[in-house]
Amino acid sequence: MARIVAGIACSHVPAIGAALDKGTAGNPYWAPYFSGTAPARDWLAKLKPDVAILVYNDHANAFSLQIIPTFLLGVAESFPVADEGFGPRPVPKVIGHPKFAWHLAESLILDEFDMTIANEMPVDHGLTVPLSVTCGQPAEWPFKVVPLCVNVVQYPPPTGLRCFKLGAAIAKAVASFPEDLRVVVYGTGGMSHQLQGERAGFVNREFDNDFLDGMVSDPERLTKISHTQYMRESGSEGIEMVMWLVMRGAVGSKVREAFRFYHVPTSNTASGLLCLDVQ
């Protein structure tokens, strides 16, 4: 029987991947970030999951604004790394788990979540950077990955409550998969950041740290945050944090904080990393 063993919330700042890819992770700017996140890599290596459900958003690499699925599940055998304008990142191909992914698709759709299904698609930094942060630079990723895209690019994105409920439905789907699988669920994106306009570079440490606290002990409170509050308190791109609530809904009420890290600046954003053990 499959079971969710842990949840990970992780920012997916593209500059983090570039620092690893260009060999600058040890310079004075990046060293505090990569040394600070090292315990998460040790923790995940010991956990030895078989598969990850990785919740992220595409950045107009797999989908243009001609097609904007609110929720999308990747069911392919593998997913190539997207060329985001500078060539694909030099990271391993992402290997999928079609049988498990199709089981998730069936369960979620019959549970009234209308998932778009992708039989092929490239995956961009939204997915590969969290893998790099938590797995380092292996020759191949240590587990299979089922990508789950959420629209946080074009209004209206789903609410935090809708994402939390999707997480609960994912937990139900995982529990009904008959094979023994150790599953970890990632929620990526965030934390506070704004990339354009008068508030470009905006960071709100107080909001971010309160959100991290809520992710551990009171996620229902976070589901009440409106889109306007995200925009006001965490910048125009802070809405990405609704994807963390998919993970939080999936891991259930009995969790233990295994690791937490918060760092500013990471490029022009705040970044967070939170690891939760399922009890």
Coordinates of C-alpha atoms in Angstrom, one line a residue:
M1 CA 0.0 0.0 0.0
A2 CA 1.3 3.4 -0.9
R3 CA 1.7 6.0 1.8
I4 CA 2.8 9.6 2.1
V5 CA 5.9 9.7 4.4
A6 CA 6.8 13.4 4.2
G7 CA 6.0 16.8 2.7
I8 CA 8.4 19.5 1.5
A9 CA 7.7 23.2 0.8
C10 CA 10.4 24.8 -1.3
S11 CA 10.9 28.0 -3.2
H12 CA 11.9 27.5 -6.8
V13 CA 13.9 30.6 -7.5
P14 CA 15.6 30.0 -10.9
A15 CA 18.9 31.7 -9.8
I16 CA 19.4 28.8 -7.3
G17 CA 19.5 26.4 -10.2
A18 CA 21.8 28.7 -12.1
A19 CA 24.2 28.9 -9.2
L20 CA 24.5 25.1 -9.0
D21 CA 24.7 24.7 -12.8
K22 CA 27.5 27.4 -13.1
G23 CA 29.5 26.2 -10.2
T24 CA 29.0 29.4 -8.1
A25 CA 27.1 27.8 -5.2
G26 CA 30.2 28.2 -3.0
N27 CA 30.8 31.9 -3.5
P28 CA 30.1 34.4 -0.7
Y29 CA 26.7 35.3 -2.0
W30 CA 25.4 31.7 -2.4
A31 CA 27.3 29.8 0.3
P32 CA 25.0 30.7 3.2
Y33 CA 22.0 29.5 1.2
F34 CA 23.4 26.2 0.2
S35 CA 25.0 25.4 3.6
G36 CA 21.7 26.4 5.2
T37 CA 19.7 24.0 3.1
A38 CA 22.2 21.1 3.4
P39 CA 20.3 19.4 6.4
A40 CA 17.3 19.0 4.1
R41 CA 19.3 17.0 1.6
D42 CA 20.6 14.7 4.4
W43 CA 17.1 14.3 5.7
L44 CA 15.6 13.4 2.3
A45 CA 18.4 11.0 1.5
K46 CA 17.7 9.0 4.7
L47 CA 14.0 9.1 4.0
K48 CA 14.5 7.2 0.6
P49 CA 11.1 7.9 -1.1
D50 CA 10.2 5.9 -4.1
V51 CA 8.2 8.7 -5.8
A52 CA 7.4 12.4 -5.4
I53 CA 4.3 14.2 -6.3
L54 CA 5.8 17.6 -7.1
V55 CA 3.4 20.6 -7.2
Y56 CA 4.7 23.5 -9.1
N57 CA 3.7 26.0 -11.7
D58 CA 4.9 26.2 -15.3
H59 CA 6.4 29.5 -16.4
A60 CA 5.1 29.6 -20.0
N61 CA 7.6 26.9 -21.1
A62 CA 5.2 23.9 -21.4
F63 CA 2.1 26.0 -21.9
S64 CA 1.6 29.5 -23.4
L65 CA -1.3 31.7 -22.4
Q66 CA -3.3 29.9 -25.1
I67 CA -3.8 27.0 -22.7
I68 CA -4.1 27.6 -18.9
P69 CA -5.1 24.5 -16.9
T70 CA -5.9 25.2 -13.3
F71 CA -4.7 21.8 -12.3
L72 CA -2.7 19.4 -14.5
L73 CA -1.1 16.0 -13.9
G74 CA 1.8 14.6 -15.9
V75 CA 1.4 10.9 -16.7
A76 CA 4.4 10.4 -19.0
E77 CA 7.2 7.9 -18.7
S78 CA 9.6 10.8 -18.6
F79 CA 9.7 14.6 -18.8
P80 CA 12.4 16.5 -20.7
V81 CA 14.0 19.6 -19.1
A82 CA 12.7 22.7 -20.7
D83 CA 14.8 25.2 -22.6
E84 CA 14.0 28.5 -20.8
G85 CA 16.0 30.6 -23.2
F86 CA 19.6 29.6 -22.2
G87 CA 19.4 25.9 -23.0
P88 CA 18.0 23.2 -20.8
R89 CA 19.5 23.0 -17.3
P90 CA 22.2 20.3 -17.1
V91 CA 20.2 18.1 -14.7
P92 CA 19.0 14.6 -15.1
K93 CA 15.8 13.8 -17.1
V94 CA 12.8 13.5 -14.8
I95 CA 11.5 10.0 -14.8
G96 CA 7.7 9.7 -14.2
H97 CA 5.5 6.9 -12.8
P98 CA 2.7 6.4 -15.3
K99 CA 0.8 3.7 -13.4
F100 CA 0.8 5.7 -10.2
A101 CA 0.0 9.0 -12.1
W102 CA -3.0 7.5 -13.9
H103 CA -4.3 6.1 -10.6
L104 CA -4.0 9.6 -9.2
A105 CA -5.8 11.1 -12.2
E106 CA -8.7 8.6 -12.0
S107 CA -9.1 9.1 -8.2
L108 CA -8.9 12.9 -8.3
I109 CA -11.3 13.3 -11.2
L110 CA -13.8 10.9 -9.7
D111 CA -13.4 12.9 -6.5
E112 CA -14.5 15.9 -8.5
F113 CA -11.2 17.6 -9.2
D114 CA -11.1 18.2 -12.9
M115 CA -7.5 17.5 -13.7
T116 CA -6.0 18.2 -17.1
I117 CA -3.8 15.2 -18.2
A118 CA -0.5 15.7 -19.9
N119 CA 0.9 12.8 -21.8
E120 CA 4.0 14.7 -22.7
M121 CA 5.5 18.1 -21.6
P122 CA 8.8 19.7 -20.6
V123 CA 9.4 20.7 -17.0
D124 CA 11.0 24.0 -16.1
H125 CA 12.8 25.4 -13.1
G126 CA 9.6 25.3 -11.1
L127 CA 10.1 21.6 -10.9
T128 CA 13.8 21.1 -11.3
V129 CA 15.1 23.7 -8.8
P130 CA 13.3 22.1 -5.8
L131 CA 14.8 18.8 -6.9
S132 CA 18.3 20.4 -7.0
V133 CA 17.8 22.0 -3.6
T134 CA 16.7 18.8 -1.9
C135 CA 18.7 16.2 -3.8
G136 CA 21.9 18.1 -4.9
Q137 CA 23.5 17.2 -8.2
P138 CA 23.1 13.5 -8.7
A139 CA 23.7 11.6 -11.9
E140 CA 20.0 10.7 -11.8
W141 CA 17.2 11.8 -9.6
P142 CA 16.8 9.3 -6.7
F143 CA 13.1 8.8 -7.1
K144 CA 10.4 9.0 -9.8
V145 CA 8.3 12.2 -10.1
V146 CA 4.7 12.9 -10.9
P147 CA 4.4 16.5 -11.9
L148 CA 1.3 18.4 -10.8
C149 CA 1.0 21.9 -12.3
V150 CA -1.1 24.6 -10.7
N151 CA -2.0 27.9 -12.5
V152 CA -0.7 30.8 -10.4
V153 CA 0.3 32.8 -13.5
Q154 CA -3.0 34.0 -15.0
Y155 CA -5.9 35.3 -12.8
P156 CA -7.9 33.6 -11.4
P157 CA -5.6 31.1 -9.7
P158 CA -7.3 28.5 -7.3
T159 CA -7.8 29.6 -3.7
G160 CA -5.7 28.3 -0.9
L161 CA -8.7 26.3 0.4
R162 CA -9.2 24.7 -3.0
C163 CA -5.5 23.7 -3.0
F164 CA -5.7 22.4 0.5
K165 CA -8.7 20.2 -0.4
L166 CA -6.8 18.9 -3.5
G167 CA -4.1 17.9 -1.1
A168 CA -6.6 15.9 1.0
A169 CA -7.9 14.2 -2.2
I170 CA -4.3 13.3 -3.1
A171 CA -3.8 11.7 0.3
K172 CA -7.0 9.6 -0.3
A173 CA -5.8 8.6 -3.8
V174 CA -2.3 7.6 -2.6
A175 CA -3.8 5.5 0.2
S176 CA -5.8 3.5 -2.3
F177 CA -2.8 2.7 -4.6
P178 CA -2.2 -1.0 -4.0
E179 CA 1.6 -1.1 -4.4
D180 CA 4.1 -0.4 -1.7
L181 CA 5.4 3.1 -2.4
R182 CA 7.0 5.7 -0.1
V183 CA 5.6 9.0 -1.4
V184 CA 6.8 12.5 -0.7
V185 CA 4.8 15.5 -1.7
Y186 CA 6.4 18.8 -2.7
G187 CA 4.7 22.2 -2.7
T188 CA 6.9 24.7 -4.4
G189 CA 7.0 28.4 -5.2
G190 CA 7.0 31.5 -3.0
M191 CA 7.8 33.0 -0.5
S192 CA 7.2 36.8 -0.7
H193 CA 8.4 38.3 -3.9
Q194 CA 7.4 40.7 -6.6
L195 CA 9.2 40.8 -9.9
Q196 CA 7.8 44.0 -11.5
G197 CA 6.3 47.4 -10.9
E198 CA 6.9 49.9 -8.1
R199 CA 7.3 47.1 -5.5
A200 CA 9.8 45.0 -7.4
G201 CA 12.0 43.3 -4.9
F202 CA 9.4 43.4 -2.2
V203 CA 10.0 41.0 0.7
N204 CA 7.8 40.6 3.9
R205 CA 9.8 38.6 6.5
E206 CA 7.0 38.8 9.1
F207 CA 4.3 37.4 6.7
D208 CA 6.7 34.7 5.5
N209 CA 7.6 33.5 8.9
D210 CA 4.0 33.6 10.1
F211 CA 3.1 31.5 7.0
L212 CA 5.8 29.0 7.9
D213 CA 4.5 28.7 11.5
G214 CA 1.0 28.2 10.1
M215 CA 2.2 25.5 7.7
V216 CA 3.3 23.5 10.7
S217 CA 0.6 24.0 13.3
D218 CA -2.4 25.7 11.8
P219 CA -2.8 25.3 8.0
E220 CA -6.6 25.8 8.1
R221 CA -5.8 29.5 9.1
L222 CA -3.7 29.9 5.9
T223 CA -6.6 28.6 3.7
K224 CA -8.5 31.8 4.6
I225 CA -5.9 34.1 3.0
S226 CA -7.5 35.8 0.0
H227 CA -5.8 36.5 -3.3
T228 CA -5.8 40.2 -2.4
Q229 CA -4.1 39.5 0.9
Y230 CA -1.4 37.5 -0.9
M231 CA -0.8 40.4 -3.3
R232 CA -0.7 43.0 -0.6
E233 CA 1.4 41.0 2.0
S234 CA 3.7 38.9 -0.2
G235 CA 3.9 40.6 -3.5
S236 CA 2.4 39.8 -6.9
E237 CA 4.2 36.5 -7.1
G238 CA 3.5 35.5 -3.5
I239 CA 0.3 33.8 -4.7
E240 CA 2.6 30.8 -5.5
M241 CA 2.3 29.9 -1.8
V242 CA -1.2 28.4 -2.4
M243 CA 0.8 25.5 -3.9
W244 CA 2.4 24.8 -0.5
L245 CA -1.2 24.2 0.7
V246 CA -1.6 21.3 -1.7
M247 CA 1.3 19.6 0.1
R248 CA 0.0 20.6 3.5
G249 CA -3.4 19.1 2.7
A250 CA -1.8 15.9 1.6
V251 CA 0.3 15.2 4.6
G252 CA -2.6 15.4 7.1
S253 CA -2.9 16.7 10.6
K254 CA -0.2 14.6 12.3
V255 CA 3.1 16.0 11.2
R256 CA 6.4 16.9 12.8
E257 CA 8.7 19.7 11.6
A258 CA 11.9 18.1 10.6
F259 CA 13.7 21.1 9.2
R260 CA 13.0 24.8 8.4
F261 CA 15.1 27.4 6.6
Y262 CA 14.4 30.9 5.6
H263 CA 16.8 33.1 3.6
V264 CA 16.8 36.7 2.2
P265 CA 17.9 37.6 -0.4
T266 CA 17.8 34.8 -2.9
S267 CA 18.1 36.7 -6.1
N268 CA 15.4 39.4 -5.5
T269 CA 13.1 37.2 -3.4
A270 CA 12.7 35.6 0.0
S271 CA 13.1 31.8 -0.1
G272 CA 11.8 29.2 2.3
L273 CA 12.3 25.5 2.8
L274 CA 10.2 23.4 5.2
C275 CA 10.4 19.6 5.7
L276 CA 7.6 17.8 7.5
D277 CA 7.6 14.2 8.7
V278 CA 4.3 12.4 8.6
Q279 CA 3.7 10.8 12.0

